Every structure is written in C-alpha cells, then in structure tokens.
Coordinates of C-alpha atoms and ligand atoms in Angstrom, one line a residue:
M9 CA -0.1 0.3 -0.1
I10 CA 2.4 2.7 -1.6
S11 CA 0.9 5.6 -2.7
F12 CA 3.3 8.3 -4.7
S13 CA 2.1 11.6 -5.8
L14 CA 3.8 13.6 -7.7
T15 CA 3.3 17.5 -7.2
G16 CA 5.2 21.2 -7.7
P17 CA 7.2 22.5 -5.5
G18 CA 6.1 25.0 -2.9
E19 CA 2.1 23.5 -3.0
S20 CA 2.6 22.9 0.3
S21 CA 0.3 25.4 2.9
K22 CA 2.0 26.4 5.8
L23 CA -0.7 25.2 8.9
R24 CA 1.4 27.6 11.7
I25 CA -0.7 27.4 15.4
G26 CA 1.6 26.7 18.7
K27 CA 1.5 28.1 22.3
P28 CA 4.2 28.6 25.0
A29 CA 4.2 25.9 27.6
E30 CA 6.4 24.0 29.6
C31 CA 6.4 20.5 31.6
G32 CA 8.5 17.3 29.7
D33 CA 10.9 15.1 30.7
S34 CA 13.7 12.9 28.4
G35 CA 14.4 9.0 28.8
P36 CA 16.4 6.4 27.9
E37 CA 15.2 4.9 24.0
D38 CA 14.9 1.4 22.6
A39 CA 15.3 1.0 18.5
Q40 CA 13.1 -2.5 17.9
T41 CA 12.3 -2.3 13.5
G42 CA 8.2 -1.9 13.8
G43 CA 6.5 -1.1 10.2
M44 CA 4.5 1.4 9.3
Q45 CA 2.9 2.3 5.7
M46 CA 4.3 5.2 3.6
M47 CA 3.2 6.9 1.3
L48 CA 5.2 9.3 -1.0
R49 CA 5.4 12.7 -1.8
L50 CA 7.8 13.4 -4.7
N51 CA 8.1 17.4 -5.2
H52 CA 9.7 17.1 -8.7
F53 CA 10.1 20.3 -11.0
L54 CA 9.0 18.8 -13.9
S55 CA 7.1 16.0 -12.8
L56 CA 2.7 16.0 -12.8
A57 CA 0.4 16.1 -10.4
L58 CA -1.1 13.2 -9.6
V59 CA -2.1 13.9 -6.1
L60 CA -3.9 10.3 -4.6
W61 CA -2.6 11.2 -1.4
V62 CA -4.5 14.8 0.1
G63 CA -4.0 16.0 2.7
S64 CA -6.8 18.0 5.1
A65 CA -6.9 21.6 4.4
L66 CA -9.8 22.0 6.4
A67 CA -9.1 19.6 9.4
Q68 CA -9.5 21.5 13.1
S69 CA -6.3 20.8 14.5
P70 CA -2.8 19.2 12.5
H71 CA 0.0 21.5 13.3
V72 CA 3.3 22.5 12.6
L73 CA 5.7 20.0 15.2
N74 CA 8.6 21.8 14.4
T75 CA 9.5 24.8 11.9
F76 CA 13.3 24.9 12.4
D77 CA 12.5 29.2 12.1
G78 CA 15.9 29.6 13.6
T79 CA 16.5 27.2 16.1
D80 CA 17.3 24.0 15.8
E81 CA 14.1 22.8 18.1
G82 CA 16.6 20.4 20.1
W83 CA 17.2 17.7 17.0
E84 CA 19.6 15.3 18.1
Q85 CA 21.8 12.6 16.7
G86 CA 19.9 9.6 17.7
F87 CA 22.4 6.6 16.2
G88 CA 25.0 6.1 13.9
T89 CA 27.3 9.2 13.4
I90 CA 25.1 12.9 12.3
Q91 CA 27.0 15.8 12.0
N92 CA 27.1 19.3 12.3
I93 CA 22.6 20.1 13.4
N94 CA 22.6 23.8 12.5
Y95 CA 20.1 25.9 11.4
D96 CA 20.5 28.0 7.8
E97 CA 18.6 31.5 7.9
N98 CA 15.7 30.1 5.3
G99 CA 14.1 28.1 8.5
R100 CA 16.0 24.8 7.3
L101 CA 17.3 22.2 9.7
T102 CA 21.0 21.7 8.4
W103 CA 23.1 18.4 9.6
E104 CA 25.9 15.9 7.3
T105 CA 26.6 12.4 7.2
D106 CA 30.4 11.1 6.7
G107 CA 28.6 8.1 4.8
S108 CA 28.4 5.5 7.7
G109 CA 25.1 6.8 8.2
G110 CA 23.2 7.4 10.9
A111 CA 19.8 8.9 12.4
I112 CA 18.6 12.6 13.1
R113 CA 15.4 13.3 15.6
D114 CA 13.8 15.2 18.2
N115 CA 15.6 14.7 21.3
F116 CA 12.2 13.7 22.9
N117 CA 11.3 16.5 24.8
N118 CA 9.5 18.9 21.7
L119 CA 12.6 21.9 22.8
N120 CA 11.2 25.5 21.3
A121 CA 9.3 23.7 18.9
I122 CA 5.9 25.7 17.8
F123 CA 4.1 23.1 19.3
Q124 CA 3.1 22.4 22.6
P125 CA 7.1 22.7 23.5
Q126 CA 8.7 21.2 26.1
A127 CA 6.1 18.5 25.9
G128 CA 7.7 15.0 26.6
G129 CA 6.2 13.6 22.6
V130 CA 2.9 15.0 21.4
D131 CA -0.8 12.8 20.5
L132 CA -1.6 12.5 17.5
T133 CA -5.1 10.5 17.8
G134 CA -7.1 11.5 15.4
L135 CA -4.7 12.8 12.8
S136 CA -3.6 10.2 10.0
A137 CA 0.3 11.3 9.2
V138 CA 3.2 12.9 10.0
E139 CA 4.8 14.7 6.9
F140 CA 8.4 15.9 6.9
V141 CA 8.5 18.5 4.4
N142 CA 11.1 19.5 1.8
V143 CA 14.1 17.1 3.0
M144 CA 17.0 17.5 1.0
Y145 CA 20.6 15.8 1.0
T146 CA 24.0 16.6 -1.8
G147 CA 26.3 15.3 -2.1
D148 CA 29.0 13.3 -4.3
D149 CA 26.7 9.7 -4.0
P150 CA 24.0 10.1 -6.5
T151 CA 21.1 9.0 -4.5
I152 CA 21.5 7.3 -0.7
N153 CA 18.6 5.2 1.2
V154 CA 16.5 7.2 4.1
E155 CA 14.2 5.8 6.3
F156 CA 11.9 7.8 8.9
F157 CA 10.3 6.6 11.6
M158 CA 8.8 7.5 15.1
Q159 CA 9.6 6.3 18.5
C160 CA 6.5 6.1 21.1
G161 CA 4.9 5.2 24.2
V162 CA 6.7 4.8 27.4
G163 CA 9.6 2.3 25.8
Y164 CA 10.8 4.7 23.5
T165 CA 9.8 2.4 20.4
Y166 CA 11.4 2.4 17.1
K167 CA 8.4 2.3 13.9
G168 CA 10.2 2.1 10.2
S169 CA 8.7 3.6 7.3
S170 CA 11.4 0.8 6.0
A171 CA 10.3 -3.0 6.9
L172 CA 6.3 -1.9 6.7
I173 CA 6.7 -1.3 2.8
G174 CA 9.9 -4.0 2.1
H175 CA 12.2 -0.9 0.9
D176 CA 14.1 2.7 1.7
V177 CA 13.0 6.0 0.4
Q178 CA 15.6 7.2 -2.4
F179 CA 16.7 10.5 -2.3
V180 CA 18.8 11.9 -5.6
S181 CA 21.4 14.6 -4.6
G182 CA 19.8 18.1 -4.9
V183 CA 16.2 16.8 -5.5
P184 CA 13.8 17.6 -2.3
Q185 CA 11.4 15.0 -1.6
S186 CA 8.7 15.4 1.2
I187 CA 7.6 12.5 2.9
T188 CA 4.3 11.5 4.3
V189 CA 3.8 8.5 7.2
P190 CA 0.8 7.7 7.8
L191 CA -0.2 6.9 11.4
S192 CA -2.8 4.0 10.7
V193 CA -0.5 1.2 11.2
L194 CA 0.2 2.1 15.0
L195 CA -1.5 1.3 17.8
P196 CA -3.6 3.1 19.0
T197 CA -1.3 4.1 22.3
E198 CA 1.5 4.3 20.1
I199 CA -0.4 7.2 18.1
A200 CA -1.2 8.3 21.7
W201 CA 2.3 8.9 22.6
V202 CA 4.7 9.6 20.0
T203 CA 8.4 10.8 21.0
S204 CA 10.2 11.6 18.7
W205 CA 10.5 11.4 15.0
G206 CA 13.3 11.0 12.8
I207 CA 15.1 10.2 9.7
N208 CA 17.6 7.6 9.2
I209 CA 19.9 7.7 6.6
R210 CA 21.5 4.9 5.5
A211 CA 25.4 4.2 4.7
H212 CA 26.5 5.5 1.4
T213 CA 30.1 6.8 0.3
A214 CA 31.0 10.6 0.2
Q215 CA 30.2 13.5 3.4
A216 CA 26.6 14.8 2.2
Q217 CA 25.0 17.6 3.5
W218 CA 21.1 17.8 4.4
S219 CA 17.5 19.5 5.1
L220 CA 15.2 19.3 6.1
E221 CA 12.5 22.3 6.0
E222 CA 9.3 21.1 8.4
V223 CA 7.7 18.6 9.9
R224 CA 4.2 18.6 10.2
S225 CA 0.5 16.5 11.4
L226 CA -1.5 16.1 9.0
G227 CA -5.5 16.0 10.0
P228 CA -8.8 15.1 9.4
S229 CA -9.3 15.5 13.3
L230 CA -11.6 13.5 15.8
T231 CA -14.9 15.6 16.3
E232 CA -15.7 13.8 19.0
R233 CA -13.3 11.8 22.2
Y234 CA -13.8 10.4 25.7
I235 CA -10.7 11.2 26.9
A236 CA -11.9 8.9 30.1
R237 CA -14.3 6.3 29.9
F238 CA -12.5 4.8 34.1
T239 CA -13.6 1.4 33.0
P240 CA -11.4 -1.2 34.8
E241 CA -9.3 -1.9 31.7
S242 CA -8.3 1.9 31.5
P243 CA -4.9 2.7 31.8
D244 CA -2.8 4.0 35.0
N245 CA -6.0 0.7 37.4
G246 CA -8.9 2.7 35.2
F247 CA -7.8 5.1 37.2
Q248 CA -6.8 7.3 33.4
S249 CA -4.5 10.0 35.2
V250 CA -7.3 11.4 37.5
F251 CA -6.2 12.6 40.7
V252 CA -7.3 15.1 43.9
N253 CA -5.4 18.6 42.6
F254 CA -6.7 20.7 45.5
N255 CA -9.1 20.4 48.4
G256 CA -8.9 16.8 49.2
D257 CA -9.7 17.4 52.7
A258 CA -13.2 17.5 50.9
I259 CA -12.3 13.9 49.5
Q260 CA -13.2 11.4 52.7
G261 CA -9.9 9.2 52.7
N262 CA -7.4 11.6 50.6
G263 CA -6.0 13.6 53.1
N264 CA -5.1 16.6 51.2
V265 CA -2.4 15.3 49.4
Q266 CA -2.9 15.6 45.4
S267 CA -2.6 11.8 45.1
Q268 CA -5.3 9.2 44.1
A269 CA -6.1 8.7 47.9
G270 CA -10.1 8.2 48.6
L271 CA -11.0 7.7 44.8
S272 CA -11.4 4.4 43.0
I273 CA -13.2 2.6 40.0
N274 CA -16.2 1.0 40.7
P275 CA -16.7 -1.4 37.8
A276 CA -20.5 -2.1 38.0
A277 CA -20.9 2.1 38.2
G278 CA -22.0 4.1 34.5
V279 CA -21.9 2.5 31.2
D280 CA -18.7 0.6 31.9
G281 CA -17.6 2.0 35.2
A282 CA -16.6 4.5 36.8
L283 CA -14.3 6.9 39.3
E284 CA -16.2 6.9 42.4
F285 CA -15.5 8.9 46.1
V286 CA -17.4 10.1 49.1
S287 CA -17.4 13.8 49.2
L288 CA -18.2 15.3 52.3
G289 CA -20.1 17.8 53.4
G290 CA -20.0 20.6 55.2
I291 CA -16.2 20.8 55.2
T292 CA -15.2 24.4 54.9
S293 CA -11.7 26.2 54.0
G294 CA -10.7 30.1 55.4
G295 CA -14.2 30.0 56.4
N296 CA -16.3 28.6 52.7
G297 CA -17.4 26.0 52.2
I298 CA -15.1 23.6 50.0
G299 CA -15.5 20.6 47.5
G300 CA -12.7 18.6 45.8
A301 CA -10.9 19.1 42.6
L302 CA -10.4 16.2 40.8
S303 CA -7.6 17.2 37.7
I304 CA -6.3 14.1 34.7
G305 CA -4.1 14.4 32.7
N306 CA -3.3 12.7 29.0
G307 CA -2.5 9.2 28.9
A308 CA -2.4 6.6 31.2
G309 CA -0.6 8.8 33.9
K310 CA -0.1 6.5 36.8
F311 CA 0.1 9.2 39.6
S312 CA 0.7 7.7 42.3
E313 CA 3.8 5.9 40.7
V314 CA 5.2 8.5 39.2
P315 CA 4.3 11.9 40.6
N316 CA 7.0 14.2 38.8
D317 CA 3.5 13.8 36.0
Y318 CA 6.7 12.2 33.5
Y319 CA 3.9 9.5 32.0
S320 CA 1.5 12.4 30.7
R321 CA 1.4 14.5 28.0
P322 CA -0.7 17.9 26.7
T323 CA -3.9 17.2 24.9
D324 CA -4.8 19.4 21.9
I325 CA -8.6 20.2 22.7
S326 CA -8.8 23.2 20.2
N327 CA -11.1 20.8 17.8
Y328 CA -13.8 20.6 20.4
Q329 CA -16.1 23.8 21.8
F330 CA -17.5 21.2 24.8
I331 CA -16.0 19.6 28.0
D332 CA -18.5 17.2 29.4
W333 CA -18.2 15.5 32.2
M334 CA -21.1 12.6 32.9
C335 CA -21.3 12.4 37.1
R336 CA -23.4 10.5 39.7
A337 CA -24.3 12.1 42.7
T338 CA -26.0 9.9 45.8
G339 CA -26.9 11.3 48.8
P340 CA -30.0 12.7 50.6
E341 CA -33.4 14.0 48.8
G342 CA -33.1 17.2 48.0
E343 CA -29.5 18.3 48.5
S344 CA -27.2 19.2 45.7
I345 CA -23.3 19.9 44.7
G346 CA -22.5 22.6 42.6
A347 CA -19.0 22.3 40.8
A348 CA -16.9 24.7 38.3
L349 CA -14.9 22.9 35.5
F350 CA -11.5 24.1 34.3
I351 CA -8.7 23.3 32.7
Q352 CA -5.1 23.8 32.9
S353 CA -3.3 24.4 29.5
G354 CA -0.1 26.1 28.2
G355 CA 2.2 26.0 31.4
Y356 CA -0.8 25.2 34.2
N357 CA -2.7 27.9 33.4
Y358 CA -6.2 27.6 35.3
Q359 CA -8.8 28.8 33.3
N360 CA -12.0 28.2 33.9
L361 CA -14.7 26.8 31.6
G362 CA -17.5 29.0 30.1
G363 CA -21.3 28.0 29.8
Q364 CA -24.1 27.5 32.2
P365 CA -23.0 27.1 36.0
V366 CA -22.9 23.4 36.5
N367 CA -25.4 21.9 39.6
L368 CA -25.3 18.7 39.9
P369 CA -29.2 16.9 42.2
A370 CA -28.1 13.5 44.4
D371 CA -31.0 12.2 43.0
G372 CA -28.8 9.2 41.9
Q373 CA -29.4 9.4 37.7
W374 CA -26.8 10.7 36.0
H375 CA -26.7 14.2 34.7
K376 CA -24.5 15.8 32.0
L377 CA -22.2 18.8 33.1
T378 CA -20.5 20.8 30.2
G379 CA -18.4 23.7 30.2
E380 CA -17.5 26.0 26.9
L381 CA -14.5 26.1 26.1
T382 CA -14.8 28.9 23.0
G383 CA -12.9 32.0 24.2
L384 CA -9.8 30.2 26.5
N385 CA -6.3 30.0 25.7
F386 CA -3.9 27.5 24.9
V387 CA -6.6 24.8 23.9
D388 CA -4.3 22.9 21.7
N389 CA -1.6 23.0 24.7
V390 CA -3.8 21.3 27.7
E391 CA -1.3 20.0 30.4
R392 CA -4.9 18.9 33.0
I393 CA -8.5 18.4 32.6
G394 CA -10.3 19.4 35.4
I395 CA -13.2 19.3 37.4
N396 CA -13.7 21.8 41.6
F397 CA -16.2 20.8 42.9
Y398 CA -18.1 23.1 45.7
G399 CA -19.2 22.8 49.2
H400 CA -22.4 21.3 50.4
P401 CA -23.4 20.2 53.8
T402 CA -23.7 16.4 53.9
D403 CA -21.8 13.6 52.5
L404 CA -22.6 12.7 48.8
T405 CA -21.4 9.4 47.0
I406 CA -20.4 10.9 43.2
Q407 CA -19.8 8.9 40.4
V408 CA -18.2 10.3 37.0
D409 CA -18.8 7.6 34.2
H410 CA -16.6 9.3 31.3
I411 CA -15.4 12.9 30.2
R412 CA -15.7 13.7 26.6
G413 CA -14.9 16.8 24.1
H414 CA -17.1 16.9 21.2
N415 CA -18.5 19.9 19.4
D416 CA -22.3 18.6 19.7
Q417 CA -24.9 21.8 20.8
P418 CA -26.0 21.6 24.7
T419 CA -29.8 20.4 24.9
D420 CA -32.1 20.9 27.4
V421 CA -32.4 17.5 28.2
Q422 CA -29.1 16.6 30.5
N423 CA -30.4 13.8 32.0
W424 CA -28.1 10.8 30.9
S425 CA -30.7 8.3 31.5
L426 CA -29.5 4.8 30.5
Y427 CA -31.0 2.6 32.9
Ligands
CA154 CA1 11.3 25.4 8.4
CA155 CA1 -17.4 5.0 32.1

C-alpha cells in the first residue's frame, strides 16, 4: 500500500498554530524495528500533478510540529553518526553525514518546538499522518537511501517505515522530497504518545549535506473524543491519571494530598465502570465551604507511581467546543452539589470553562455537566482537565462515568438516562 503523488514545488501551505508552555522530561530510548505504511510525495520540478494523497486543509487541528525557524528545536543524533546539526537562514534544519549513516531526530522533549514545546511527546490521536517537508541532500553520492521513523510510548518503540513497505526511500542528490508517514499502522496507544520522529540515513560513501524544512501532522482530526471512561480496563488501573488536585480535605480518605487516595473505580457503575468517591459535606476552608477538585492528564498517568508527571503529556482539545463530565450524585433528597469545570493549559494556566453554571442534584441519576471551551487560551496544549466541586451540607457519593470532548450543542435535556 504505497502511494506516490507528484506535485510541483512549494505547493504545501503552512499550518502554524503554536503556544508557549512548559512541562516534560526525557528518558531512555529503544530501537526495535517495527513496520509502517508510508506514502511518498515527491516534489519534482517537472512532474505531473498526480495527487493520490490529499492532506485535509480544513481539518481543525493538524499542527506544524517543527519549523526550525531560528532554532534546531533540539534535534539530535539518535544513533550512528550525524554531524554539524544546525539551522539556516531559510528556516531549515541542516546536518551532515559522513557516509557511515545515522539517525537524526527530535530529542523527546519538543525543545523550543512551535507546538506543545517541552512536552515530552505529542498525542496525535485522530490525525492521519506525519509529514517531513522538503527533505534534501547534496553530495557526491548520486542516491542515498533513507528510512523515516517514529518512536512511541513508554518504551520509545522504534517504528520505521521501511520494514512495512519493503524498501527505503531513495533520495537523489539535490532533489527535495516531502514524505508522508501515515499514523494508521501505529497502535492507538502509540499514536497517543509519539515521543520522537526522525530520519534514518543509510550508509553511503561521500560526505553529504542534508536539510529538512518542516515537520507537521496532517488531519482530519476528531470531532469527538472520550478523554476518559474509567473502565476497569482503562490505563492506570482504570484511573486514567485522575487525581485529587486540591481541596482534598473534602474527599473522604484523601488526607488533602495530591494523589489518588480516596478515589476508586466502581466496575458496576455507569456504562462501563465509573470513578467513585465520597464528597464530604460541611467542609470549609477560610470560612468558605469547599468540595474537592479532580484533574486528569493525558495517557496512563500512573500518578501514584510517577508523581513527576513524566507519563502524561498535553492534550490538544482545540477541535472541541465542549467538555462533558458525566456524573451522578447520591445523597439525601433535595441535596445537590455545584461545580466549576476547568482546564490548565499552556503552562498550567488555570481557566474555568464557560457556559451555564453546573449543578449536580443528588438524585441518583446521571447528569451531563457541560462546559464550553470557546474563548479559553492554549486549548491545543492542555495539561489538565478538571472539575472543582463546591461545598455542600452532607456527604454525597459521586461517580463519574466519562469525560468527553465534542461539538454537539447542549440540549435542554441534560439527564443521561441509560438505566
Ligand atoms: Ca522551516
Ligand atoms: Ca465509564
């Protein structure tokens, strides 16, 4: 399943969306060879336009991942020998190979990257491909073979393009090619955590000078995503990285420590299991009633095991207008609990979602608590999605079946009747 499309030079439009942020870490690497489909787009000066692959220009959230405009964005030698990594005045990453071959790649931390900088990897769920724009070399070798690759997940699993298609991509000296590597052959868990992407240059004979103009993800993107379902099979023992973020005094068994203490997964609750905790009534702080605040990161947080947050990464929710928390409260008749939905984004900036005030009656029924993302900042670089419950008089058992991003306009009927 290899497709080639030949187009003229300079046809690629720029998609630039980026926000400042911080967060991230680095770790070990791995170099297992896996497989991957690949399509090639060859930018030849004389070619016919034969477009078998069309990136969606109207998709909500494909991003430029690297521009190399004034920085090498921390790209580094992965293995083998890569020399003189730099950037040029035309906004291209530049490097050399001495003939022995080697791999150059993002350094796992999105250093100074235009999209989710310092993120320690990106979640490309819902997108279709990663494109390496205008890769080129000049040198005495008439051709040099290249493999494109990604590294994924906690093990930094190496997924090279050549194993699947049966051969490398052949470059001709002085001829740029833009290479599109589809994400569809990665596992969903790998797409959700692409830690690095790079170029593996096979051995050749003479010194060669290389350049790369840009790396980007291609759409279309999702219009709906279940950010968490809290099933027993969900990552992080079902918790999906949710933790008590603040005001933990109001959550039974938490002890006011940022942790998962006091939270449990109830396999019998909700559609497929639900998060559960007891919100203590009558808790105050500084004279004001408080409830607990929960937050979730992205990707098998293992919060209790890895409190430095290494295993989570930002989420791009810029393609959703709304976030739902599907909740149920059980308690005395007439009781209810209010809440504010929030995100922390672009470097943990705390922002409440807009929309109607959220109130959860303690009637034992499921209710969809919806907040609106419109107008918030850094929604393509979200570290935390959260809910901050308010104080209330008596203890309530609260369950959360799921957290969902979507674009459906909220209806008047918020009750979620599945039983
Ligand atoms: Ca560039
Ligand atoms: Ca659920």
